């Protein structure tokens, strides 16, 4: 009986600027035995003469996936930068393959190489892959004393990143440019964020940021100061927002529906709680929807999705949530629709200011259970030459579980 070859047909091979010289013996042997080699142009330029068929991976990346899958049954190597599963192509490609079809042979990642050049303990660095992502995603990590390692697409992106860091108030930060790490053209240069950057920054480039300055860092606890949000008055104020986020209780990977999103403050803080969280805002006013998107981008969580229109009319278009916040548009019809649409276990928090909305929540609490709270806040304010308490409108909050 003939032997069945169960070896994976595809190898995701970690590849760096040192080319084949940087491979261990097992990786080198796999490359030399390949029948087909895929790679980006910058990877293929470092490839020595081999007997394999060589295919340049197209741009955009997704266009190459069918080309790769058509090679099933042959010995195929895909050249991937450094570690295929750390901001690498491995994550995308493995979704299209069965587990037994592929293997990964990683090389040192750009983050590992950068940390080793700078002498920074990698476990204490924040590592961000922003080649094809908005650079504003750096915003939540700008805290004085933090060290960031960031992968960007080119020199223009380095300049854009430096301008953002300066804009957010951290102009005293030091930036290190780490070009072509591990290769013959490796170059490392240090400068201040506020200084003029070199105009010959070469790709591939990583950036080391030693953050310094008095810029406003984003607090780690819920309830950002209201000044972080552009709004027209329709915003859940800081103290109430902190209590509301506590009631919503986000955990990693969960999705929120923010109904009556306004400035987007609740959804944005939900997203800031963990990078894997998702949020969908529902907002009937186009200008507020645009403002919520802009606030999300400025605070580094640009993946906030805002649907425009009446929540009652578009709820069915959205994937189901783990939690729901109702900050505007509260009505019996909305609560009834949610109760019919949502699966068991979804957490719901609703805030009310008017007597009519308060009565509705009191009735719903009686019918559905949960908790009903009345939140009354007052701030010290001048009364002539003295001070007194200036009360805000009381907030009634209902917390329930479907």
Coordinates of N, CA and C in Angstrom, one line a residue, residues 2 18 24 35 40 83 116 184 195 201 217 222 227 232 271 285 302 314 316 318 320 325 353 389 400:
X2 N 0.6 2.2 -0.9 CA 1.4 3.4 -1.0 C 1.2 4.3 0.3
X18 N 17.6 40.1 6.2 CA 18.8 39.4 6.0 C 18.7 38.3 5.0
X24 N 17.1 29.6 9.9 CA 17.7 28.4 10.6 C 17.7 27.3 9.6
X35 N 8.3 24.1 -4.4 CA 8.0 24.1 -5.8 C 7.5 25.5 -6.2
X40 N 5.9 39.2 -1.3 CA 5.9 40.6 -1.8 C 7.1 41.0 -2.5
X83 N 7.5 37.2 12.2 CA 6.5 36.3 12.8 C 5.2 36.4 12.1
X116 N 15.6 44.8 20.7 CA 16.9 44.4 21.0 C 17.9 45.4 20.6
X184 N 21.5 44.3 5.4 CA 22.7 45.0 5.1 C 22.5 46.5 5.2
X195 N 11.5 68.0 16.2 CA 12.6 68.4 15.3 C 12.2 67.9 13.8
X201 N 13.8 58.5 4.8 CA 13.5 57.3 5.6 C 13.1 56.2 4.6
X217 N -3.2 62.7 28.9 CA -3.3 61.2 28.7 C -4.7 60.8 28.9
X222 N -13.2 54.4 33.6 CA -14.3 55.0 32.8 C -14.7 56.3 33.3
X227 N -14.2 67.3 28.1 CA -13.5 68.0 27.2 C -12.9 67.2 26.1
X232 N -22.7 68.9 21.1 CA -23.6 70.0 21.1 C -24.5 70.1 22.3
X271 N -15.3 51.0 23.7 CA -14.2 50.5 22.9 C -12.9 50.7 23.5
X285 N -29.8 61.9 13.9 CA -29.3 63.2 13.4 C -28.0 63.0 12.7
X302 N -11.4 54.3 15.8 CA -12.1 54.6 14.6 C -13.0 53.6 14.1
X314 N -34.0 50.4 12.2 CA -32.8 49.7 11.7 C -32.1 48.7 12.6
X316 N -32.8 45.7 13.2 CA -32.7 44.4 12.6 C -31.5 44.3 11.6
X318 N -28.5 45.2 12.3 CA -27.2 45.1 13.1 C -27.0 43.8 13.7
X320 N -26.3 41.1 16.6 CA -26.8 41.2 18.0 C -25.7 41.6 19.0
X325 N -27.2 50.2 25.5 CA -27.4 51.4 26.3 C -28.4 52.3 25.5
X353 N -34.3 61.4 31.8 CA -34.3 62.7 32.5 C -35.7 63.2 32.7
X389 N -24.7 74.9 46.2 CA -24.8 73.7 45.4 C -25.7 74.0 44.2
X400 N -31.1 46.2 33.6 CA -31.8 44.9 33.5 C -31.1 43.9 32.6

